[in-house]
Amino acid sequence: MMKTQIGSLRNTLRAEGLDGFIQPRSDEFLGEYVPASAARLAWLTGFTGSAGLAILLADRAAVFSDGRYTLQLAEQTDPAIWERHHIVETPPVEWLQAAAPGAQIGYDPWLMTANAVAAYADAGLTMVPVANPIDALWADRPAPPASPALAHPPEHAGESAASKRARIAETIAQEGADAVLLTDPHAVAWLFNLRGADLPHTPTVLCFALLRRDASAIIFIDPARVPPATRAHLGAGVEIVPRAAMAQSLAALRGQRVRLDPATAPIHFSQLLGDAGAITVSGGDPCVLPRAIKNPVEQEGARVAHRHDGVALCRFLAWFAAASPEGGQTERSAAAQLLACRSAAPGFHGESFPAISGAGEHGAIIHYSVTPASDRPIRRNEIYLIDSGGQYPDGTTDVTRTLWTGPGAPPQKLRDHFTRVLAGHIALARARFPQGTTGPQLDALARAPLWEAGLDFDHGTGHGVGSYLSVHEGPVSFHRLGKPIALAPGMILSDEPGYYEPGGYGIRLENLLLVVPSPVGAAKPFLEFEPLTLAPFDRRLIDPALLAPAARDWLDAYHARVLATIGPALDAAARAWLEAACAKL
């Protein structure tokens, strides 16, 4: 089937006079997650990871992704068809420049940014915008999502949409723009206090918006998707315009300066604004940084969400501790049990991403996704990794624990690797740093204990997290290649170092951290982290001798807090398990 699809696509490209075609993972919103109707990369290659890109030529084909998906890419794509490459070690631009120098390459202008297209053009390739040829070949393509746009109330948002519009409008006016075109649905969701269900795990409505300097706005969405209550919530200053009429609305911007982010907006918008006679002003999305800095209501909401989530997670961990030595569980059954525990939590609105439930060698696949075909038993005396999260109106959670199934004792090599990952996690969690410090400057703290043994991991140490939005949110991260953006009070990031032995096992330990002011620092303000996640680390895998006294003290204090916060909400059996799990080292 896959060869037939690729043959048909090559015939289409040949008929259009093209030497090749680039198909990114993304849809027109250029986000991490896409609805089933936009999963073109999976249709073409079989690869279902959340980051990737394929290039199809007449006689060669390559698919690219990052280190999180190295093993998954190898498992899901046919090596007889696809060359598989690490997107950093072998950049697609360089591969294509060497494979087809000077070639005519087709691309979908809805799926690539101006910056991305320019990079290929600068490499000597002729980039040709075309209607996506996959759409005409995809016979059983699902319908696009059409969930209603719903109001995110002030008790969760912490600031009215009108206040946000005025704040961002003032920013763009001060920078000399007449309007800003918002192409990221997360920005639209945050700015207008809207949520929806267009994506399985991220409560957004997939739409675009325009904000003018006077704080009036247009949301480009099918009006039938905006109920009366939501229209009342938006108020008279917000117009609803069907996406099909977007070009006509943009035509009213002739001669005006419109801010557009060339790094995140589809290049098609540059073409639309050019056709309208508007003056495109390059600039970042003005909602990104304000959205990342959670207000006091959102911060307290995150704490509430993590308390609810912690109760569910600890119930699961107590169940797993009793069930795993007996056998009989699988990756899917364990994930289902965790989902059942979360489903009983107050306000639970679904998982924030599909749980990564990996036993043994599957734990080494960083973003493993269990299927009925790949599901395997969780065996006695092995490692099990569970990375999961929940969506609550109060906030979004993301947590990873690595567990020993028992009943025997884990080997010392495994305890060594686990404890080094834990030591890195603690080093980052207990860091204090001057205001102005960026995420990349702290990344090495979480890697140093592994580096001491010649070990490392091929993913970032942490990412930003939204407030009842995407579990992966910019612009901040703990990543050596991340943007040098200063951490600020109110930001929420994950702390998730790991270690992976392909074919053997994977270890990852993740909490979410809230950036807060630190009591230290006389000459200048300092910041530190407040752990939000509330769940114990598996003490059977910890070698206390490898932890410095300060790290042991941090862990004991953290476990005491987990017990004090979560223990009263558990039944007697689960509370007894938690007391043992949180005992001092």
Coordinates of C-alpha atoms in Angstrom, one line a residue:
M1 CA 0.0 0.0 0.0
M2 CA 2.8 2.4 1.0
K3 CA 4.7 1.8 -2.2
T4 CA 1.5 2.4 -4.2
Q5 CA 0.9 5.7 -2.5
I6 CA 4.5 6.8 -3.1
G7 CA 4.3 5.8 -6.7
S8 CA 1.2 7.8 -7.2
L9 CA 2.7 10.8 -5.5
R10 CA 5.8 10.6 -7.7
N11 CA 3.6 10.4 -10.8
T12 CA 1.8 13.6 -9.7
L13 CA 5.1 15.4 -9.0
R14 CA 6.4 14.4 -12.4
A15 CA 3.3 15.7 -14.1
E16 CA 3.7 19.0 -12.4
G17 CA 7.4 19.3 -13.4
L18 CA 8.7 18.9 -9.9
D19 CA 11.8 17.0 -8.9
G20 CA 10.6 16.5 -5.3
F21 CA 8.2 17.4 -2.5
I22 CA 8.6 18.3 1.1
Q23 CA 6.0 17.0 3.6
P24 CA 6.4 18.3 7.2
R25 CA 4.6 16.7 10.2
S26 CA 2.7 19.9 10.8
D27 CA -0.7 21.2 9.6
E28 CA -1.5 24.8 8.7
F29 CA -1.2 25.8 12.4
L30 CA 2.3 24.5 12.6
G31 CA 1.8 23.0 16.0
E32 CA 3.2 19.9 17.6
Y33 CA -0.1 18.0 17.4
V34 CA -2.3 17.6 14.4
P35 CA -5.8 16.3 13.9
A36 CA -6.3 13.0 12.1
S37 CA -7.3 14.9 8.9
A38 CA -3.9 16.5 8.8
A39 CA -1.7 13.5 9.5
R40 CA -0.2 13.6 6.0
L41 CA 3.3 12.5 7.2
A42 CA 1.9 9.4 8.8
W43 CA -0.1 8.7 5.6
L44 CA 3.0 9.0 3.5
T45 CA 5.6 7.3 5.7
G46 CA 3.9 5.4 8.5
F47 CA 5.7 7.5 11.1
T48 CA 3.4 8.9 13.8
G49 CA 5.8 10.8 15.9
S50 CA 5.1 14.5 16.8
A51 CA 8.1 15.9 15.1
G52 CA 9.4 15.1 11.6
L53 CA 9.6 15.8 7.9
A54 CA 9.8 13.7 4.7
I55 CA 11.4 14.6 1.4
L56 CA 10.4 12.6 -1.7
L57 CA 12.5 12.7 -4.9
A58 CA 12.1 10.7 -8.1
D59 CA 14.7 8.1 -7.0
R60 CA 15.3 8.7 -3.3
A61 CA 13.2 9.4 -0.2
A62 CA 14.2 10.4 3.3
V63 CA 12.4 10.9 6.6
F64 CA 13.8 13.0 9.5
S65 CA 13.1 13.3 13.2
D66 CA 14.9 14.1 16.4
G67 CA 16.5 11.9 19.1
R68 CA 13.2 11.3 20.9
Y69 CA 12.0 9.2 17.9
T70 CA 15.1 7.4 16.6
L71 CA 13.9 4.0 17.5
Q72 CA 10.2 4.7 16.6
L73 CA 11.3 6.0 13.2
A74 CA 13.2 2.8 12.5
E75 CA 10.2 0.7 13.6
Q76 CA 7.5 2.5 11.7
T77 CA 9.1 3.3 8.3
D78 CA 10.2 0.9 5.5
P79 CA 14.0 0.9 5.0
A80 CA 13.5 -0.2 1.5
I81 CA 11.7 3.1 0.7
W82 CA 13.0 5.6 3.3
E83 CA 16.4 6.7 4.4
R84 CA 16.0 7.6 8.1
H85 CA 18.0 10.5 9.5
H86 CA 18.5 12.5 12.7
I87 CA 17.1 15.9 11.9
V88 CA 19.9 17.7 13.8
E89 CA 22.8 15.6 12.7
T90 CA 21.6 15.5 9.1
P91 CA 19.6 18.6 8.5
P92 CA 17.0 18.2 5.7
V93 CA 18.3 21.3 3.8
E94 CA 21.8 19.8 3.6
W95 CA 20.5 16.4 2.6
L96 CA 18.4 17.8 -0.2
Q97 CA 21.1 20.1 -1.4
A98 CA 23.4 17.1 -1.8
A99 CA 20.8 14.7 -3.1
A100 CA 19.2 17.1 -5.7
P101 CA 21.3 20.3 -6.2
G102 CA 19.4 23.0 -7.9
A103 CA 16.2 20.9 -8.1
Q104 CA 12.6 22.2 -8.4
I105 CA 11.0 21.3 -5.1
G106 CA 7.3 21.5 -4.4
Y107 CA 6.0 22.6 -1.0
D108 CA 2.6 23.3 0.6
P109 CA 2.7 27.1 1.6
W110 CA 0.3 26.4 4.4
L111 CA 2.8 24.0 6.0
M112 CA 6.1 25.8 5.9
T113 CA 7.2 29.1 7.3
A114 CA 8.9 31.9 5.4
N115 CA 12.1 31.2 7.3
A116 CA 12.0 27.5 6.4
V117 CA 11.4 28.1 2.7
A118 CA 14.2 30.7 2.6
A119 CA 16.6 28.2 4.1
Y120 CA 16.0 25.8 1.1
A121 CA 16.2 28.6 -1.4
D122 CA 19.4 29.8 0.1
A123 CA 20.8 26.3 -0.5
G124 CA 20.3 26.8 -4.3
L125 CA 16.9 24.9 -4.5
T126 CA 14.0 26.3 -6.5
M127 CA 11.0 26.3 -4.1
V128 CA 7.6 26.0 -5.8
P129 CA 4.4 26.5 -3.9
V130 CA 1.7 24.0 -4.8
A131 CA -1.6 22.7 -3.5
N132 CA -0.7 19.7 -1.4
P133 CA -0.7 16.7 -3.8
I134 CA -1.3 14.2 -0.9
D135 CA -4.8 15.6 -0.4
A136 CA -6.0 14.4 -3.8
L137 CA -4.6 10.9 -3.3
W138 CA -5.8 10.4 0.3
A139 CA -9.1 8.6 -0.4
D140 CA -10.2 7.9 3.2
R141 CA -9.1 11.2 4.7
P142 CA -11.0 11.9 7.9
A143 CA -13.1 15.1 8.2
P144 CA -11.5 18.1 9.9
P145 CA -12.5 18.7 13.5
A146 CA -15.3 21.1 14.3
S147 CA -15.7 21.3 18.1
P148 CA -17.4 24.3 19.6
A149 CA -15.4 27.2 20.9
L150 CA -16.0 27.5 24.6
A151 CA -15.2 30.2 27.2
H152 CA -12.4 29.6 29.7
P153 CA -13.9 31.3 32.8
P154 CA -12.1 34.0 34.8
E155 CA -11.8 31.8 37.9
H156 CA -9.4 29.7 35.8
A157 CA -8.0 32.3 33.4
G158 CA -7.2 34.9 36.0
E159 CA -7.5 37.8 33.6
S160 CA -10.4 38.8 31.3
A161 CA -10.0 38.4 27.5
A162 CA -10.7 42.2 27.1
S163 CA -7.8 43.0 29.5
K164 CA -5.5 40.7 27.5
R165 CA -6.5 42.2 24.2
A166 CA -5.9 45.7 25.5
R167 CA -2.5 44.6 26.9
I168 CA -1.3 43.0 23.7
A169 CA -2.8 45.8 21.5
E170 CA -0.7 48.3 23.5
T171 CA 2.4 46.3 22.9
I172 CA 1.9 46.1 19.1
A173 CA 1.0 49.8 18.9
Q174 CA 4.2 50.7 20.8
E175 CA 6.2 48.7 18.3
G176 CA 4.6 50.6 15.4
A177 CA 2.2 48.0 14.0
D178 CA -1.4 48.5 13.2
A179 CA -2.4 44.9 13.8
V180 CA -0.9 41.4 14.4
L181 CA -2.0 38.2 12.7
L182 CA -2.1 35.3 15.2
T183 CA -1.5 32.0 13.4
D184 CA -1.0 29.8 16.5
P185 CA -4.3 28.5 18.0
H186 CA -2.7 28.4 21.5
A187 CA -2.2 32.2 21.2
V188 CA -5.9 32.6 20.1
A189 CA -7.0 30.4 23.0
W190 CA -5.0 32.4 25.6
L191 CA -5.8 35.8 24.2
F192 CA -9.6 35.3 24.0
N193 CA -9.9 32.8 26.9
L194 CA -11.2 30.1 24.6
R195 CA -10.9 26.3 24.8
G196 CA -12.2 23.5 22.6
A197 CA -11.6 19.9 21.6
D198 CA -10.2 20.0 18.1
L199 CA -7.2 18.0 19.2
P200 CA -7.4 14.8 21.2
H201 CA -5.2 16.0 24.1
T202 CA -4.9 19.8 23.8
P203 CA -8.1 21.8 24.6
T204 CA -7.9 24.2 21.7
V205 CA -10.0 25.4 18.8
L206 CA -8.0 25.4 15.5
C207 CA -8.4 28.9 14.2
F208 CA -6.6 32.1 13.3
A209 CA -7.2 35.6 14.6
L210 CA -6.3 39.3 13.9
L211 CA -5.8 41.8 16.7
R212 CA -5.8 45.5 15.9
R213 CA -4.0 48.2 17.8
D214 CA -7.4 49.5 19.2
A215 CA -7.9 46.0 20.8
S216 CA -10.7 45.1 18.3
A217 CA -10.3 41.7 16.8
I218 CA -11.4 39.1 14.3
I219 CA -11.4 35.4 14.9
F220 CA -11.4 33.4 11.6
I221 CA -13.6 30.4 12.4
D222 CA -16.9 28.9 11.2
P223 CA -19.6 31.0 13.0
A224 CA -21.6 27.8 13.6
R225 CA -18.8 26.7 16.0
V226 CA -19.3 29.7 18.2
P227 CA -22.3 29.3 20.5
P228 CA -24.3 32.3 21.8
A229 CA -22.7 32.0 25.3
T230 CA -19.2 32.2 23.7
R231 CA -20.2 35.2 21.6
A232 CA -21.4 37.0 24.7
H233 CA -18.1 36.1 26.4
L234 CA -16.1 37.6 23.5
G235 CA -18.1 40.8 23.5
A236 CA -18.8 43.4 20.8
G237 CA -15.1 44.1 20.0
V238 CA -14.6 40.6 18.5
E239 CA -15.9 39.8 15.1
I240 CA -16.4 36.2 13.9
V241 CA -15.5 35.6 10.2
P242 CA -15.5 32.3 8.3
R243 CA -12.0 31.2 7.3
A244 CA -13.2 31.1 3.7
A245 CA -13.7 34.9 3.9
M246 CA -10.3 35.6 5.5
A247 CA -8.7 37.0 2.3
Q248 CA -11.5 39.5 2.0
S249 CA -11.0 40.6 5.6
L250 CA -7.3 41.0 5.2
A251 CA -7.9 43.1 2.1
A252 CA -9.1 45.9 4.5
L253 CA -5.5 46.1 5.8
R254 CA -4.1 47.7 2.6
G255 CA -1.4 50.1 3.5
Q256 CA -1.4 49.1 7.2
R257 CA 1.6 47.6 9.1
V258 CA 0.7 44.0 10.1
R259 CA 3.0 42.1 12.4
L260 CA 3.6 38.4 11.4
D261 CA 6.1 35.9 12.8
P262 CA 8.2 34.5 9.9
A263 CA 9.5 31.7 12.2
T264 CA 6.0 30.4 13.1
A265 CA 3.5 31.5 10.5
P266 CA 2.8 29.7 7.3
I267 CA 4.4 31.5 4.3
H268 CA 0.9 31.6 2.8
F269 CA 0.0 34.5 5.1
S270 CA 2.9 36.5 3.8
Q271 CA 1.5 36.0 0.3
L272 CA -2.1 36.9 1.5
L273 CA -0.9 40.1 3.1
G274 CA 1.2 41.0 0.1
D275 CA -1.8 40.4 -2.2
A276 CA -3.9 42.7 0.1
G277 CA -1.4 45.5 -0.1
A278 CA -0.5 45.3 3.6
I279 CA 3.0 46.0 4.9
T280 CA 4.3 42.9 6.6
V281 CA 6.3 43.6 9.7
S282 CA 8.4 40.7 11.0
G283 CA 8.0 40.1 14.7
G284 CA 7.4 37.4 17.2
D285 CA 4.0 36.3 18.4
P286 CA 3.3 38.9 21.2
C287 CA 1.2 36.4 23.2
V288 CA 4.0 33.8 23.6
L289 CA 5.8 35.3 26.6
P290 CA 2.7 36.7 28.5
R291 CA 1.1 33.2 28.1
A292 CA 4.2 31.5 29.6
I293 CA 4.2 33.7 32.7
K294 CA 1.2 32.4 34.6
N295 CA -0.7 34.9 36.7
P296 CA -1.4 34.2 40.4
V297 CA -4.7 32.5 39.6
E298 CA -3.1 30.2 37.1
Q299 CA -0.3 29.4 39.5
E300 CA -2.7 28.4 42.2
G301 CA -4.7 26.5 39.6
A302 CA -1.5 24.5 38.7
R303 CA -1.1 23.6 42.4
V304 CA -4.7 22.5 42.6
A305 CA -4.4 20.4 39.4
H306 CA -1.3 18.7 40.7
R307 CA -2.9 17.9 44.0
H308 CA -5.7 16.2 42.2
D309 CA -3.3 14.5 39.8
G310 CA -1.0 13.5 42.6
V311 CA -3.8 11.6 44.4
A312 CA -4.7 9.7 41.2
L313 CA -1.0 9.0 40.4
C314 CA -0.3 7.7 43.9
R315 CA -3.3 5.5 43.8
F316 CA -1.9 4.0 40.6
L317 CA 1.6 3.6 42.0
A318 CA 0.2 1.8 45.1
W319 CA -1.8 -0.5 42.8
F320 CA 1.2 -1.1 40.6
A321 CA 3.5 -1.9 43.6
A322 CA 1.1 -4.7 44.6
A323 CA 0.2 -5.9 41.1
S324 CA 3.6 -5.9 39.3
P325 CA 5.3 -8.6 41.3
E326 CA 2.4 -10.9 40.6
G327 CA 2.6 -10.5 36.8
G328 CA -0.4 -10.5 34.5
Q329 CA -0.3 -6.8 33.5
T330 CA 0.7 -5.4 30.1
E331 CA 1.7 -1.9 29.0
R332 CA -1.8 -1.2 27.8
S333 CA -3.5 -2.6 31.0
A334 CA -1.3 -0.5 33.2
A335 CA -1.9 2.7 31.1
A336 CA -5.7 1.9 31.3
Q337 CA -5.5 1.6 35.1
L338 CA -3.7 5.0 35.4
L339 CA -6.4 6.5 33.2
A340 CA -9.1 5.0 35.4
C341 CA -7.4 6.6 38.4
R342 CA -7.2 10.0 36.8
S343 CA -10.8 9.8 35.5
A344 CA -12.0 9.8 39.1
A345 CA -10.1 13.0 39.8
P346 CA -12.2 16.2 40.2
G347 CA -12.3 18.2 36.9
F348 CA -10.3 15.7 34.9
H349 CA -10.8 16.5 31.2
G350 CA -8.6 13.9 29.6
E351 CA -5.0 13.0 29.2
S352 CA -2.6 15.8 28.2
F353 CA -0.9 13.4 25.8
P354 CA -1.2 9.6 25.1
A355 CA 0.6 7.9 28.0
I356 CA 4.0 6.6 27.3
S357 CA 3.8 3.1 28.9
G358 CA 7.0 1.2 28.2
A359 CA 8.3 -1.9 29.9
G360 CA 11.9 -3.1 29.5
E361 CA 13.3 -2.4 26.1
H362 CA 10.2 -0.3 25.1
G363 CA 11.2 2.3 27.8
A364 CA 14.3 3.1 25.7
I365 CA 12.0 4.4 22.9
I366 CA 11.8 7.9 24.3
H367 CA 8.3 8.7 22.9
Y368 CA 7.1 5.1 22.7
S369 CA 3.4 4.7 21.9
V370 CA 2.0 1.3 22.8
T371 CA -0.4 -0.3 20.3
P372 CA -2.3 -3.6 20.4
A373 CA 0.4 -5.0 18.1
S374 CA 3.4 -3.7 20.3
D375 CA 1.8 -4.3 23.7
R376 CA 3.8 -6.6 25.8
P377 CA 3.6 -8.1 29.3
I378 CA 5.2 -6.2 32.2
R379 CA 7.4 -8.9 33.5
R380 CA 8.8 -9.5 37.0
N381 CA 12.1 -7.9 37.9
E382 CA 12.4 -5.4 35.2
I383 CA 12.0 -1.6 34.6
Y384 CA 8.7 0.0 33.7
L385 CA 8.5 3.7 32.5
I386 CA 5.3 5.6 32.7
D387 CA 5.1 9.1 31.3
S388 CA 1.7 10.7 31.5
G389 CA -0.4 13.8 32.2
G390 CA -3.8 15.2 32.7
Q391 CA -5.9 18.2 31.6
Y392 CA -7.8 20.0 34.2
P393 CA -9.5 23.4 34.0
D394 CA -7.1 24.5 36.7
G395 CA -4.0 23.4 34.8
T396 CA -2.0 20.8 32.8
T397 CA 0.1 18.1 34.3
D398 CA 3.0 16.0 33.0
V399 CA 4.9 13.5 35.1
T400 CA 7.2 10.5 34.6
R401 CA 8.2 7.8 37.0
T402 CA 10.4 4.8 36.4
L403 CA 9.5 1.8 38.5
W404 CA 11.0 -1.6 39.4
T405 CA 8.5 -4.4 39.1
G406 CA 10.1 -6.8 41.7
P407 CA 9.9 -8.9 43.7
G408 CA 13.6 -9.3 43.5
A409 CA 16.2 -6.5 44.0
P410 CA 17.3 -4.5 41.0
P411 CA 20.9 -5.0 39.7
Q412 CA 23.5 -2.4 40.9
K413 CA 24.1 -1.1 37.4
L414 CA 20.5 -0.2 37.1
R415 CA 20.5 1.5 40.5
D416 CA 23.6 3.4 39.4
H417 CA 21.9 4.7 36.2
F418 CA 18.7 5.5 38.0
T419 CA 20.4 7.4 40.8
R420 CA 22.5 9.5 38.4
V421 CA 19.3 10.5 36.6
L422 CA 17.7 11.3 40.0
A423 CA 20.7 13.3 41.1
G424 CA 20.5 15.4 37.9
H425 CA 16.8 15.9 38.4
I426 CA 17.4 17.1 42.0
A427 CA 20.3 19.3 41.0
L428 CA 18.0 21.2 38.6
A429 CA 15.0 21.3 41.0
R430 CA 17.0 22.8 43.9
A431 CA 18.9 25.3 41.7
R432 CA 18.9 29.0 42.7
F433 CA 19.9 31.5 40.1
P434 CA 20.0 35.2 39.4
Q435 CA 17.2 36.8 37.5
G436 CA 18.0 36.9 33.8
T437 CA 19.3 33.3 33.8
T438 CA 18.0 31.3 30.8
G439 CA 17.0 27.7 30.5
P440 CA 20.0 26.6 28.3
Q441 CA 22.3 27.9 31.1
L442 CA 20.8 25.4 33.5
D443 CA 20.5 22.4 31.3
A444 CA 23.9 21.0 32.2
L445 CA 22.9 20.8 35.9
A446 CA 20.7 17.8 35.1
R447 CA 23.3 16.1 32.9
A448 CA 26.4 16.5 35.1
P449 CA 25.9 13.3 37.2
L450 CA 25.5 11.3 34.0
W451 CA 28.4 13.0 32.3
E452 CA 30.6 12.0 35.2
A453 CA 30.1 8.4 34.1
G454 CA 30.3 9.1 30.4
L455 CA 26.5 8.9 29.9
D456 CA 24.0 11.4 28.4
F457 CA 20.5 11.6 26.9
D458 CA 19.4 12.8 23.5
H459 CA 16.5 15.1 24.3
G460 CA 16.0 18.4 26.1
T461 CA 15.9 18.4 29.9
G462 CA 12.6 20.2 30.1
H463 CA 9.9 22.2 28.2
G464 CA 7.4 24.8 29.1
V465 CA 3.8 23.7 30.0
G466 CA 0.6 25.6 29.4
S467 CA -2.3 26.3 31.7
Y468 CA -5.1 24.0 30.5
L469 CA -3.4 24.2 27.1
S470 CA -0.6 22.4 25.4
V471 CA 1.6 20.2 27.5
H472 CA 4.5 21.5 25.4
E473 CA 4.6 25.3 25.4
G474 CA 7.3 27.8 24.4
P475 CA 9.2 29.9 24.5
V476 CA 11.4 28.6 27.4
S477 CA 13.0 25.2 27.9
F478 CA 15.9 23.5 29.5
H479 CA 17.7 22.6 26.3
R480 CA 21.3 23.2 25.2
L481 CA 19.9 24.5 21.8
G482 CA 16.9 26.3 23.4
K483 CA 16.1 30.0 23.0
P484 CA 18.1 32.2 25.4
I485 CA 15.0 33.6 27.1
A486 CA 15.2 34.6 30.7
L487 CA 13.2 32.5 33.2
A488 CA 10.6 34.6 35.1
P489 CA 8.3 34.0 38.1
G490 CA 5.2 32.2 37.0
M491 CA 6.7 30.1 34.3
I492 CA 6.2 26.3 34.5
L493 CA 8.7 23.9 33.1
S494 CA 9.4 20.2 33.2
D495 CA 12.5 18.7 34.8
E496 CA 13.0 15.3 33.1
P497 CA 16.5 14.0 32.6
G498 CA 16.8 10.4 31.5
Y499 CA 19.1 7.5 30.4
Y500 CA 18.3 5.0 27.7
E501 CA 19.9 1.7 26.7
P502 CA 18.4 0.7 23.3
G503 CA 17.1 -2.8 23.5
G504 CA 17.5 -2.8 27.2
Y505 CA 15.6 -0.2 29.3
G506 CA 14.8 3.5 29.7
I507 CA 14.9 5.7 32.7
R508 CA 13.2 9.1 33.0
L509 CA 12.2 11.1 36.0
E510 CA 10.0 14.1 35.6
N511 CA 8.3 16.7 37.8
L512 CA 6.9 20.1 36.8
L513 CA 8.6 23.1 38.3
L514 CA 7.1 26.6 38.9
V515 CA 9.6 29.5 38.8
V516 CA 9.2 31.6 42.0
P517 CA 11.2 34.4 43.7
S518 CA 14.0 33.1 46.0
P519 CA 14.6 34.5 49.5
V520 CA 18.4 34.6 48.7
G521 CA 20.1 37.4 46.8
A522 CA 20.8 40.8 48.3
A523 CA 22.6 42.5 45.5
K524 CA 20.1 41.4 42.8
P525 CA 16.9 39.3 42.7
F526 CA 17.3 35.5 42.6
L527 CA 14.8 32.8 41.5
E528 CA 14.3 29.2 42.4
F529 CA 11.8 26.4 41.7
E530 CA 8.7 25.1 43.5
P531 CA 8.0 21.4 42.5
L532 CA 4.4 21.1 41.5
T533 CA 4.3 17.3 40.9
L534 CA 3.5 15.2 44.0
A535 CA 4.5 11.5 43.7
P536 CA 7.4 9.5 45.2
F537 CA 10.4 8.2 43.4
D538 CA 11.0 4.4 43.5
R539 CA 13.4 4.1 46.5
R540 CA 14.3 0.5 45.5
L541 CA 16.2 2.0 42.5
I542 CA 18.0 4.6 44.5
D543 CA 21.6 4.1 45.7
P544 CA 21.9 6.6 48.6
A545 CA 25.7 6.5 48.4
L546 CA 25.6 8.2 45.0
L547 CA 23.5 11.2 46.3
A548 CA 25.2 14.1 47.9
P549 CA 23.9 15.1 51.4
A550 CA 22.1 18.1 50.0
A551 CA 20.4 15.9 47.4
R552 CA 19.3 13.4 50.0
D553 CA 18.0 16.2 52.2
W554 CA 16.0 17.6 49.2
L555 CA 14.6 14.2 48.5
D556 CA 13.5 13.5 52.1
A557 CA 11.9 16.9 52.3
Y558 CA 10.1 16.4 48.9
H559 CA 8.8 13.0 50.0
A560 CA 7.6 14.4 53.3
R561 CA 5.6 17.0 51.4
V562 CA 4.1 14.4 49.1
L563 CA 3.0 12.3 52.1
A564 CA 1.6 15.3 54.0
T565 CA -0.3 16.6 50.9
I566 CA -1.5 13.3 49.3
G567 CA -1.7 10.9 52.2
P568 CA -5.0 12.2 53.7
A569 CA -6.8 11.7 50.4
L570 CA -5.9 8.0 50.1
D571 CA -7.5 4.9 51.6
A572 CA -5.8 3.0 54.3
A573 CA -3.9 0.5 52.0
A574 CA -2.7 3.2 49.6
R575 CA -1.7 5.5 52.5
A576 CA 0.3 2.7 54.1
W577 CA 2.1 2.1 50.8
L578 CA 2.8 5.9 50.4
E579 CA 4.2 6.1 54.0
A580 CA 6.7 3.4 53.1
A581 CA 7.5 5.0 49.7
C582 CA 8.1 8.4 51.3
A583 CA 10.2 7.2 54.3
K584 CA 13.5 8.9 54.7
L585 CA 16.4 7.3 52.8

